[in-house]
Short mmCIF file of C-alpha atoms in Angstrom, two decimals:
data_model
loop_
_atom_site.label_atom_id
_atom_site.label_comp_id
_atom_site.label_asym_id
_atom_site.label_seq_id
_atom_site.Cartn_x
_atom_site.Cartn_y
_atom_site.Cartn_z
CA UNK S 1 -1.21 10.57 -10.50
CA UNK S 2 -3.65 13.44 -10.59
CA UNK S 3 -1.68 15.96 -12.62
CA UNK S 4 0.46 13.77 -14.87
CA UNK S 5 -0.22 10.87 -17.22
CA UNK S 6 2.89 9.21 -18.59
CA UNK S 7 2.53 8.21 -22.20
CA UNK S 8 5.35 5.76 -22.82
CA UNK S 9 6.59 3.13 -20.46
CA UNK S 10 9.52 1.75 -22.44
CA UNK S 11 12.17 4.38 -22.18
CA UNK S 12 15.17 5.27 -24.25
CA UNK S 13 17.54 4.28 -21.47
CA UNK S 14 16.28 0.71 -21.63
CA UNK S 15 17.47 0.42 -25.21
CA UNK S 16 21.06 0.53 -23.99
CA UNK S 17 20.73 -3.09 -22.90
CA UNK S 18 20.05 -4.46 -26.36
CA UNK S 19 21.17 -1.61 -28.55
CA UNK S 20 23.60 -1.18 -31.34
CA UNK S 21 23.20 -4.36 -33.40
CA UNK S 22 22.74 -2.27 -36.55
CA UNK S 23 20.20 -4.57 -38.25
CA UNK S 24 17.66 -1.76 -38.51
CA UNK S 25 16.73 0.03 -41.69
CA UNK S 26 18.83 2.91 -42.97
CA UNK S 27 16.78 5.97 -42.13
CA UNK S 28 17.04 7.71 -45.45
CA UNK S 29 16.13 4.68 -47.54
CA UNK S 30 12.50 4.50 -46.57
CA UNK S 31 10.55 7.50 -47.72
CA UNK S 32 12.41 10.71 -47.51
CA UNK S 33 15.75 10.82 -49.30
CA UNK S 34 16.21 14.44 -48.30
CA UNK S 35 15.90 14.49 -44.54
CA UNK S 36 16.86 12.27 -41.71
CA UNK S 37 14.04 10.96 -39.58
CA UNK S 38 14.95 8.31 -37.08
CA UNK S 39 12.35 8.33 -34.34
CA UNK S 40 9.67 6.77 -36.52
CA UNK S 41 11.68 3.67 -37.27
CA UNK S 42 11.41 0.31 -35.62
CA UNK S 43 13.99 -1.76 -33.83
CA UNK S 44 14.72 -5.12 -35.48
CA UNK S 45 16.07 -6.59 -32.25
CA UNK S 46 12.92 -6.91 -30.17
CA UNK B 1 16.81 18.32 -19.75
CA UNK B 2 13.14 18.73 -20.53
CA UNK B 3 11.15 20.12 -23.43
CA UNK B 4 7.54 21.21 -23.17
CA UNK B 5 4.91 22.35 -25.61
CA UNK B 6 1.19 22.85 -25.79
CA UNK B 7 -0.83 21.99 -28.90
CA UNK B 8 -4.44 21.18 -29.76
CA UNK B 9 -5.50 21.24 -26.11
CA UNK B 10 -2.76 19.01 -24.70
CA UNK B 11 0.25 19.96 -22.59
CA UNK B 12 3.27 17.77 -23.10
CA UNK B 13 6.47 17.54 -21.07
CA UNK B 14 9.24 15.41 -22.55
CA UNK B 15 12.29 14.18 -20.69
CA UNK B 16 14.91 14.32 -23.40
CA UNK B 17 17.37 11.79 -21.98
CA UNK B 18 15.08 9.03 -20.75
CA UNK B 19 12.70 9.49 -23.67
CA UNK B 20 9.71 9.63 -21.31
CA UNK B 21 6.75 11.69 -22.53
CA UNK B 22 4.18 13.04 -20.09
CA UNK B 23 0.79 14.60 -20.65
CA UNK B 24 0.33 17.13 -17.86
CA UNK B 25 -2.28 19.57 -16.59
CA UNK B 26 -1.85 23.31 -16.56
CA UNK B 27 -0.27 23.58 -13.13
CA UNK B 28 2.50 21.05 -13.77
CA UNK B 29 3.04 22.61 -17.19
CA UNK B 30 3.55 25.99 -15.53
CA UNK B 31 5.82 25.00 -12.67
CA UNK B 32 7.97 22.28 -14.25
CA UNK B 33 10.44 24.79 -15.73
CA UNK B 34 11.18 26.31 -12.35
CA UNK B 35 11.19 23.06 -10.36
CA UNK B 36 14.93 22.41 -10.56
CA UNK B 37 15.88 25.97 -9.67
CA UNK B 38 13.43 26.80 -6.92
CA UNK B 39 12.41 25.12 -3.68
CA UNK B 40 8.81 24.18 -3.08
CA UNK B 41 8.21 27.15 -0.76
CA UNK B 42 9.40 29.55 -3.44
CA UNK B 43 7.17 27.89 -6.03
CA UNK B 44 4.14 28.28 -3.75
CA UNK B 45 4.89 32.01 -3.52
CA UNK B 46 5.65 32.39 -7.22
CA UNK B 47 2.37 30.83 -8.33
CA UNK B 48 0.20 32.12 -5.44
CA UNK B 49 -1.87 34.32 -7.76
CA UNK B 50 -2.79 31.41 -9.99
CA UNK B 51 -2.86 28.24 -7.88
CA UNK B 52 -3.59 27.29 -4.26
CA UNK B 53 -0.74 26.21 -2.01
CA UNK B 54 -2.21 22.71 -1.82
CA UNK B 55 -2.29 22.39 -5.61
CA UNK B 56 1.30 23.55 -6.06
CA UNK B 57 2.55 21.17 -3.36
CA UNK B 58 0.63 18.30 -4.91
CA UNK B 59 2.09 19.04 -8.35
CA UNK B 60 5.61 19.24 -6.88
CA UNK B 61 5.09 15.87 -5.25
CA UNK B 62 4.22 14.29 -8.61
CA UNK B 63 7.18 15.93 -10.34
CA UNK B 64 9.44 14.59 -7.59
CA UNK B 65 7.99 11.12 -8.05
CA UNK B 66 8.79 11.20 -11.76
CA UNK B 67 12.28 12.48 -11.10
CA UNK B 68 12.93 9.72 -8.55
CA UNK B 69 11.65 7.15 -11.05
CA UNK B 70 14.14 8.35 -13.71
CA UNK B 71 11.50 9.89 -15.96
CA UNK B 72 12.21 13.58 -15.50
CA UNK B 73 15.39 15.68 -15.31
CA UNK B 74 17.54 12.65 -16.12
CA UNK B 75 21.27 13.35 -16.55
CA UNK B 76 22.83 12.74 -19.95
CA UNK B 77 25.41 9.97 -19.84
CA UNK B 78 25.04 8.72 -23.40
CA UNK B 79 28.45 9.90 -24.53
CA UNK B 80 29.79 6.52 -23.37
CA UNK B 81 27.51 4.86 -25.94
CA UNK B 82 29.74 6.41 -28.59
CA UNK B 83 32.62 4.23 -27.41
CA UNK B 84 30.44 1.17 -27.92
CA UNK B 85 29.40 2.32 -31.40
CA UNK B 86 32.98 3.27 -32.27
CA UNK B 87 34.21 -0.22 -31.44
CA UNK B 88 31.94 -1.85 -34.02
CA UNK B 89 33.77 -2.98 -37.12
CA UNK B 90 32.87 -0.72 -40.06
CA UNK B 91 30.19 -2.23 -42.28
CA UNK B 92 28.17 -1.14 -45.29
CA UNK B 93 24.55 -2.27 -45.11
CA UNK B 94 22.74 -0.06 -47.59
CA UNK B 95 23.42 1.17 -51.10
CA UNK B 96 21.63 3.68 -53.25
CA UNK B 97 22.20 2.60 -56.84
CA UNK B 98 21.99 5.42 -59.35
CA UNK B 99 20.59 3.25 -62.08
CA UNK B 100 20.05 6.16 -64.45
CA UNK B 101 21.54 9.62 -64.47
CA UNK B 102 18.84 10.66 -66.81
CA UNK B 103 15.25 11.67 -66.29
CA UNK B 104 12.04 12.17 -68.26
CA UNK B 105 10.91 14.96 -65.94
CA UNK B 106 12.49 18.36 -65.42
CA UNK B 107 11.65 19.03 -61.79
CA UNK B 108 12.72 22.52 -60.90
CA UNK B 109 14.03 21.74 -57.42
CA UNK B 110 15.89 18.54 -58.34
CA UNK B 111 19.14 18.22 -56.37
CA UNK B 112 20.37 16.07 -59.23
CA UNK B 113 20.10 19.07 -61.56
CA UNK B 114 17.14 17.66 -63.43
CA UNK B 115 18.53 14.16 -63.28
CA UNK B 116 22.07 14.67 -64.47
CA UNK B 117 23.97 15.10 -61.18
CA UNK B 118 26.57 17.67 -62.19
CA UNK B 119 27.69 15.33 -64.96
CA UNK B 120 26.59 13.89 -68.25
CA UNK B 121 23.62 11.64 -68.85
CA UNK B 122 24.47 7.99 -68.25
CA UNK B 123 22.96 4.61 -67.39
CA UNK B 124 24.40 2.03 -65.00
CA UNK B 125 25.52 -1.20 -66.66
CA UNK B 126 24.61 -4.62 -65.25
CA UNK B 127 28.30 -5.18 -64.68
CA UNK B 128 28.60 -2.16 -62.36
CA UNK B 129 25.36 -3.15 -60.60
CA UNK B 130 26.60 -6.68 -59.95
CA UNK B 131 29.92 -5.33 -58.68
CA UNK B 132 27.92 -3.14 -56.29
CA UNK B 133 26.14 -6.25 -54.98
CA UNK B 134 29.49 -8.00 -54.52
CA UNK B 135 30.81 -4.91 -52.76
CA UNK B 136 27.97 -4.69 -50.23
CA UNK B 137 28.06 -8.42 -49.47
CA UNK B 138 31.79 -8.22 -48.89
CA UNK B 139 31.55 -5.04 -46.80
CA UNK B 140 28.57 -6.01 -44.66
CA UNK B 141 30.32 -8.21 -42.11
CA UNK B 142 27.80 -10.18 -40.07
CA UNK B 143 24.81 -7.95 -40.97
CA UNK B 144 22.10 -10.05 -42.48
CA UNK B 145 19.61 -7.44 -43.70
CA UNK B 146 20.96 -5.42 -46.61
CA UNK B 147 19.12 -2.64 -48.41
CA UNK B 148 19.47 -1.59 -52.00
CA UNK B 149 17.53 1.31 -53.43
CA UNK B 150 17.18 1.78 -57.15
CA UNK B 151 17.35 5.50 -57.61
CA UNK B 152 17.99 8.03 -60.33
CA UNK B 153 17.35 10.16 -62.22
CA UNK B 154 14.54 7.87 -63.18
CA UNK B 155 15.33 4.17 -62.66
CA UNK B 156 12.58 2.94 -64.98
CA UNK B 157 14.66 4.37 -67.85
CA UNK B 158 17.06 1.48 -67.23
CA UNK B 159 14.71 -1.16 -65.89
CA UNK B 160 16.26 -4.21 -67.59
CA UNK B 161 19.42 -3.58 -65.61
CA UNK B 162 17.38 -3.30 -62.40
CA UNK B 163 15.99 -6.78 -63.12
CA UNK B 164 19.41 -8.20 -63.84
CA UNK B 165 20.81 -6.82 -60.58
CA UNK B 166 17.88 -8.17 -58.54
CA UNK B 167 18.27 -11.60 -60.08
CA UNK B 168 22.00 -11.61 -59.33
CA UNK B 169 21.49 -10.42 -55.74
CA UNK B 170 18.92 -13.16 -55.11
CA UNK B 171 21.46 -15.78 -56.18
CA UNK B 172 24.23 -14.29 -54.08
CA UNK B 173 22.17 -13.74 -50.90
CA UNK B 174 21.61 -17.47 -50.58
CA UNK B 175 25.32 -18.19 -50.88
CA UNK B 176 26.29 -15.65 -48.24
CA UNK B 177 23.34 -15.82 -45.78
CA UNK B 178 22.10 -12.32 -46.52
CA UNK B 179 18.64 -10.89 -47.00
CA UNK B 180 18.29 -8.15 -49.60
CA UNK B 181 15.46 -5.64 -49.30
CA UNK B 182 14.97 -3.67 -52.48
CA UNK B 183 13.33 -0.31 -52.88
CA UNK B 184 12.66 1.60 -56.07
CA UNK B 185 11.94 5.30 -56.39
CA UNK B 186 10.05 6.34 -59.51
CA UNK B 187 8.24 9.28 -61.03
CA UNK B 188 5.79 6.88 -62.66
CA UNK B 189 5.95 8.13 -66.25
CA UNK B 190 7.08 4.75 -67.59
CA UNK B 191 5.11 2.63 -65.13
CA UNK B 192 2.98 -0.08 -66.76
CA UNK B 193 1.28 -3.35 -65.74
CA UNK B 194 4.32 -5.47 -66.41
CA UNK B 195 6.64 -3.24 -64.38
CA UNK B 196 4.06 -3.00 -61.61
CA UNK B 197 3.87 -6.76 -61.36
CA UNK B 198 7.66 -7.03 -61.22
CA UNK B 199 7.89 -4.33 -58.54
CA UNK B 200 5.23 -6.00 -56.40
CA UNK B 201 7.01 -9.29 -56.61
CA UNK B 202 10.51 -8.03 -55.92
CA UNK B 203 10.51 -4.68 -54.13
CA UNK B 204 10.14 -4.42 -50.38
CA UNK B 205 9.17 -0.76 -50.72
CA UNK B 206 8.31 1.65 -53.54
CA UNK B 207 8.60 5.41 -53.38
CA UNK B 208 6.44 7.18 -55.94
CA UNK B 209 6.73 10.89 -56.52
CA UNK B 210 3.82 13.34 -56.60
CA UNK B 211 3.64 16.82 -55.10
CA UNK B 212 -0.11 16.96 -54.52
CA UNK B 213 -2.70 19.04 -56.34
CA UNK B 214 -2.46 19.09 -60.13
CA UNK B 215 -1.42 22.74 -60.41
CA UNK B 216 1.19 22.35 -57.66
CA UNK B 217 2.63 19.15 -59.09
CA UNK B 218 2.71 20.35 -62.67
CA UNK B 219 4.35 23.67 -61.82
CA UNK B 220 7.39 21.98 -60.22
CA UNK B 221 7.35 18.61 -61.98
CA UNK B 222 6.93 19.26 -65.72
CA UNK B 223 7.82 16.75 -68.40
CA UNK B 224 10.71 17.36 -70.77
CA UNK B 225 8.39 19.13 -73.20
CA UNK B 226 6.99 21.40 -70.50
CA UNK B 227 3.60 19.73 -70.11
CA UNK B 228 2.47 18.53 -66.68
CA UNK B 229 2.97 15.01 -65.32
CA UNK B 230 -0.05 14.73 -63.00
CA UNK B 231 -2.60 13.32 -65.43
CA UNK B 232 -0.23 10.61 -66.64
CA UNK B 233 1.03 9.41 -63.28
CA UNK B 234 -1.90 9.67 -60.86
CA UNK B 235 -3.99 6.80 -62.30
CA UNK B 236 -0.89 4.59 -62.46
CA UNK B 237 0.02 5.39 -58.87
CA UNK B 238 -3.52 4.70 -57.66
CA UNK B 239 -3.43 1.33 -59.34
CA UNK B 240 0.03 0.51 -57.94
CA UNK B 241 -0.96 1.50 -54.37
CA UNK B 242 -4.09 -0.66 -54.55
CA UNK B 243 -2.14 -3.59 -55.98
CA UNK B 244 0.15 -3.41 -52.93
CA UNK B 245 -2.87 -3.40 -50.60
CA UNK B 246 -2.05 0.18 -49.63
CA UNK B 247 1.08 -0.87 -47.71
CA UNK B 248 4.84 -1.01 -48.31
CA UNK B 249 4.96 2.12 -50.43
CA UNK B 250 5.13 5.87 -49.96
CA UNK B 251 3.76 8.52 -52.19
CA UNK B 252 6.32 11.23 -51.68
CA UNK B 253 6.06 14.90 -52.42
CA UNK B 254 8.03 18.07 -51.88
CA UNK B 255 6.54 21.36 -50.80
CA UNK B 256 8.15 24.68 -51.59
CA UNK B 257 7.65 28.36 -50.86
CA UNK B 258 5.09 28.30 -53.66
CA UNK B 259 2.71 25.98 -51.82
CA UNK B 260 3.00 26.84 -48.17
CA UNK B 261 -0.59 25.62 -47.88
CA UNK B 262 0.83 22.13 -48.41
CA UNK B 263 -1.61 20.46 -46.02
CA UNK B 264 -4.05 20.75 -48.92
CA UNK B 265 -1.64 18.74 -51.06
CA UNK B 266 -1.29 16.05 -48.42
CA UNK B 267 -5.06 15.85 -48.00
CA UNK B 268 -5.49 15.86 -51.78
CA UNK B 269 -3.33 12.74 -51.97
CA UNK B 270 -5.28 11.18 -49.12
CA UNK B 271 -8.51 11.96 -50.94
CA UNK B 272 -7.11 10.32 -54.08
CA UNK B 273 -7.01 7.15 -51.95
CA UNK B 274 -3.34 7.04 -50.96
CA UNK B 275 -2.73 5.73 -47.45
CA UNK B 276 1.04 6.12 -47.06
CA UNK B 277 2.06 9.71 -47.63
CA UNK B 278 5.32 11.59 -47.18
CA UNK B 279 5.62 15.27 -48.07
CA UNK B 280 8.69 17.24 -47.11
CA UNK B 281 10.08 20.74 -47.36
CA UNK B 282 12.31 21.50 -50.33
CA UNK B 283 15.98 22.08 -49.62
CA UNK B 284 17.49 24.93 -51.60
CA UNK B 285 19.68 27.99 -51.46
CA UNK B 286 17.86 31.13 -50.34
CA UNK B 287 18.20 32.82 -53.71
CA UNK B 288 16.00 30.16 -55.33
CA UNK B 289 12.46 31.50 -55.53
CA UNK B 290 11.02 28.20 -54.35
CA UNK B 291 13.33 27.89 -51.29
CA UNK B 292 11.85 28.03 -47.80
CA UNK B 293 12.91 31.18 -45.93
CA UNK B 294 13.13 31.87 -42.23
CA UNK B 295 10.14 34.23 -42.54
CA UNK B 296 7.99 31.36 -43.83
CA UNK B 297 8.39 29.31 -40.67
CA UNK B 298 5.36 30.61 -38.69
CA UNK B 299 3.06 29.85 -41.62
CA UNK B 300 4.56 26.37 -42.04
CA UNK B 301 4.20 25.66 -38.30
CA UNK B 302 0.52 26.55 -38.53
CA UNK B 303 0.16 24.35 -41.57
CA UNK B 304 1.78 21.38 -39.82
CA UNK B 305 -0.53 21.87 -36.83
CA UNK B 306 -3.56 22.04 -39.09
CA UNK B 307 -2.48 18.83 -40.80
CA UNK B 308 -1.78 17.09 -37.48
CA UNK B 309 -5.21 18.02 -36.09
CA UNK B 310 -6.88 16.76 -39.26
CA UNK B 311 -4.87 13.55 -39.22
CA UNK B 312 -5.78 12.94 -35.60
CA UNK B 313 -9.47 13.33 -36.48
CA UNK B 314 -9.14 10.97 -39.44
CA UNK B 315 -7.33 8.37 -37.31
CA UNK B 316 -10.15 8.65 -34.79
CA UNK B 317 -12.88 8.20 -37.37
CA UNK B 318 -10.97 5.46 -39.19
CA UNK B 319 -12.24 4.09 -42.48
CA UNK B 320 -11.79 5.44 -45.99
CA UNK B 321 -10.37 8.86 -45.15
CA UNK B 322 -7.68 7.70 -42.73
CA UNK B 323 -4.02 7.69 -43.82
CA UNK B 324 -0.43 7.72 -42.50
CA UNK B 325 1.81 10.75 -42.79
CA UNK B 326 5.44 9.61 -42.66
CA UNK B 327 6.74 12.61 -40.73
CA UNK B 328 4.09 12.37 -38.03
CA UNK B 329 4.76 8.70 -37.42
CA UNK B 330 6.65 8.11 -34.22
CA UNK B 331 7.33 5.00 -32.22
CA UNK B 332 7.51 6.02 -28.57
CA UNK B 333 7.77 2.55 -27.10
CA UNK B 334 9.61 0.37 -29.62
CA UNK B 335 11.66 2.87 -31.56
CA UNK B 336 15.33 2.65 -32.41
CA UNK B 337 18.01 2.29 -29.74
CA UNK B 338 20.17 5.10 -28.42
CA UNK B 339 23.12 3.98 -30.56
CA UNK B 340 21.05 4.44 -33.73
CA UNK B 341 19.73 7.78 -32.54
CA UNK B 342 23.23 9.10 -31.94
CA UNK B 343 24.62 8.26 -35.35
CA UNK B 344 21.60 8.85 -37.58
CA UNK B 345 21.23 7.81 -41.18
CA UNK B 346 24.67 6.24 -41.59
CA UNK B 347 25.63 8.20 -44.70
CA UNK B 348 29.31 7.81 -45.57
CA UNK B 349 29.62 4.77 -43.32
CA UNK B 350 26.78 2.22 -43.40
CA UNK B 351 25.04 3.82 -46.34
CA UNK B 352 26.69 4.74 -49.64
CA UNK B 353 25.59 5.79 -53.10
CA UNK B 354 26.89 4.25 -56.33
CA UNK B 355 26.98 6.23 -59.59
CA UNK B 356 26.31 4.66 -63.02
CA UNK B 357 30.10 4.44 -63.45
CA UNK B 358 30.50 2.63 -60.09
CA UNK B 359 31.90 5.52 -58.06
CA UNK B 360 31.10 5.53 -54.35
CA UNK B 361 29.82 8.61 -52.48
CA UNK B 362 28.58 9.15 -48.90
CA UNK B 363 24.95 9.36 -50.10
CA UNK B 364 22.87 10.18 -53.15
CA UNK B 365 22.98 13.90 -52.39
CA UNK B 366 26.80 14.04 -52.44
CA UNK B 367 27.03 12.38 -55.85
CA UNK B 368 29.01 14.45 -58.31
CA UNK B 369 30.93 16.41 -55.67
CA UNK B 370 34.49 15.27 -56.41
CA UNK B 371 35.83 15.95 -52.93
CA UNK B 372 33.39 13.35 -51.58
CA UNK B 373 34.25 10.51 -53.95
CA UNK B 374 35.22 7.62 -51.66
CA UNK B 375 36.29 4.92 -54.11
CA UNK B 376 34.61 2.63 -56.62
CA UNK B 377 32.79 -0.70 -56.53
CA UNK B 378 35.79 -2.14 -58.38
CA UNK B 379 38.49 -0.92 -56.02
CA UNK B 380 36.49 -0.63 -52.79
CA UNK B 381 36.71 2.27 -50.33
CA UNK B 382 39.87 4.29 -50.88
CA UNK B 383 39.19 7.34 -48.76
CA UNK B 384 39.17 6.18 -45.16
CA UNK B 385 39.46 9.84 -44.10
CA UNK B 386 36.02 10.62 -45.57
CA UNK B 387 34.49 7.56 -43.89
CA UNK B 388 36.02 8.52 -40.55
CA UNK B 389 34.76 12.07 -40.89
CA UNK B 390 31.20 10.85 -41.39
CA UNK B 391 31.58 8.29 -38.62
CA UNK B 392 32.60 11.00 -36.19
CA UNK B 393 29.61 13.13 -37.17
CA UNK B 394 27.25 12.17 -34.33
CA UNK B 395 24.93 14.41 -32.32
CA UNK B 396 27.57 15.11 -29.68
CA UNK B 397 30.05 16.26 -32.31
CA UNK B 398 27.74 19.06 -33.44
CA UNK B 399 27.58 22.23 -31.38
CA UNK B 400 24.00 22.92 -32.43
CA UNK B 401 22.85 19.39 -31.57
CA UNK B 402 24.50 18.39 -28.35
CA UNK B 403 22.15 20.40 -26.16
CA UNK B 404 19.10 20.35 -28.43
CA UNK B 405 15.96 18.64 -27.13
CA UNK B 406 15.27 17.08 -30.52
CA UNK B 407 18.60 15.26 -30.91
CA UNK B 408 17.27 11.76 -30.23
CA UNK B 409 14.37 12.22 -32.65
CA UNK B 410 16.23 13.62 -35.66
CA UNK B 411 19.67 12.17 -34.77
CA UNK B 412 21.43 15.29 -35.93
CA UNK B 413 19.67 15.88 -39.24
CA UNK B 414 20.86 15.45 -42.78
CA UNK B 415 24.61 15.72 -43.44
CA UNK B 416 24.03 16.59 -47.10
CA UNK B 417 21.73 19.49 -46.23
CA UNK B 418 24.28 20.72 -43.69
CA UNK B 419 27.04 20.60 -46.29
CA UNK B 420 24.93 22.21 -48.98
CA UNK B 421 23.68 25.11 -46.88
CA UNK B 422 26.49 25.63 -44.35
CA UNK B 423 29.54 24.06 -45.98
CA UNK B 424 30.06 21.55 -43.18
CA UNK B 425 28.44 18.23 -42.32
CA UNK B 426 28.81 19.25 -38.66
CA UNK B 427 26.69 22.40 -38.99
CA UNK B 428 22.99 21.52 -39.37
CA UNK B 429 20.69 23.47 -41.67
CA UNK B 430 18.64 25.53 -39.25
CA UNK B 431 15.40 25.74 -41.23
CA UNK B 432 15.32 21.94 -41.55
CA UNK B 433 15.93 21.68 -37.79
CA UNK B 434 13.11 24.09 -36.97
CA UNK B 435 10.70 22.17 -39.18
CA UNK B 436 11.81 18.81 -37.83
CA UNK B 437 11.15 20.00 -34.28
CA UNK B 438 7.67 21.11 -35.23
CA UNK B 439 6.95 17.74 -36.86
CA UNK B 440 8.11 15.85 -33.79
CA UNK B 441 5.81 17.97 -31.61
CA UNK B 442 2.91 17.31 -34.00
CA UNK B 443 3.63 13.57 -33.92
CA UNK B 444 3.68 13.52 -30.14
CA UNK B 445 0.52 15.62 -29.93
CA UNK B 446 -1.33 12.99 -31.97
CA UNK B 447 -0.05 10.22 -29.68
CA UNK B 448 -0.98 12.26 -26.59
CA UNK B 449 -4.53 12.86 -27.83
CA UNK B 450 -4.96 9.17 -28.61
CA UNK B 451 -3.58 8.31 -25.19
CA UNK B 452 -6.02 10.68 -23.48
CA UNK B 453 -8.90 8.97 -25.23
CA UNK B 454 -7.79 5.59 -23.97
CA UNK B 455 -7.50 6.79 -20.35
#
């Protein structure tokens, strides 16, 4: 494409197939303790 | 639904539902908002002063291609994921153990009221700690990975009990096929070589507290006698970070209205040699002089942008000056699943806090609020209504979240902040939302710049 470059190929929708196992880290436990940040976490079910 | 922004010379268009992120040129950036409402002919006319007909048609063609590929203007059908999440048996997989409701610092913004949590000073006994381990094993169903954070007050004021709990958990995890990951949060005053060695051997993660520059840190984080803490803790923290090979820790600070130039504090910590840094806005009622106000937002946005641009440059150069900033880290390709993004941190359901007496609360920030006491480690959960209320608190249950572009990045924000500022876990704290959105944009800008370099 000339006008658009797409940054990420693995999309949120795809996570529906494997999602919801719950083995991932609790968001608040890692480094914040006062705010909820989820998008920077990793999936444990790769 | 799309969201677009322009920062540091890049134009970004995000498709909220699919999670796709596009770096676009000026023409696509301009017309993408109108694309769904106007036909191509009308767009050619609308933008005739700025772009040629050929260019507009070309841009429309590319937008259409993305739409057809499910990467733009995707319809939201995630509400059905909630059924899937709702059908999971309730489990507890993380505990925050309040090892000590006592502290050797008197931080002015402490949500624990300088360590005491609306109650009297107290230390957790080994008995309560072991009961908490039994409780999480019993409540965790088939989950293998369990997290326990030693929190306070200041947990090093009761470190022998920490050791006893860790030892007990290591014995029990083998019996029950679990894997405990321990974290400890400390202000560093009591840190010494022996404790450091123990932490490195047993703790998956360490959170160490420093607000940045000496004058900033010492103003908000004085010792009990009023003197500053910076000079005592910084050398210990530097040593600890090095001994962990600069990974699996965070040096965590809080910025307030009194240091809105907080990028200097982040960079100060980076220049002290720390590589894993997390600095966040204080949460407080508006009458507190340190609390962030609505009018401060433009200055904070600028500060975040300044920090993001600097971080991008340091990533690019690599080497000694490079570092990670927790709130600009984002995983666009392997991040958490939709189910996780809908329900967020899991407070009150998967994540609970335990007081020194063994009482259970939805998270560390609810501790001491009687109406949120959910049971004890001895009796188990007794207030199913509280658990259900937190379980139902997903992004689609919040008016302010269900149509917000940021909902899959913040997952609805912090329930404790919402309760504290708005009296309801379903009503997010707007200032935190505004800042979170800015941080997500900064994080994506960095990724977009890096991506452009690779192309």
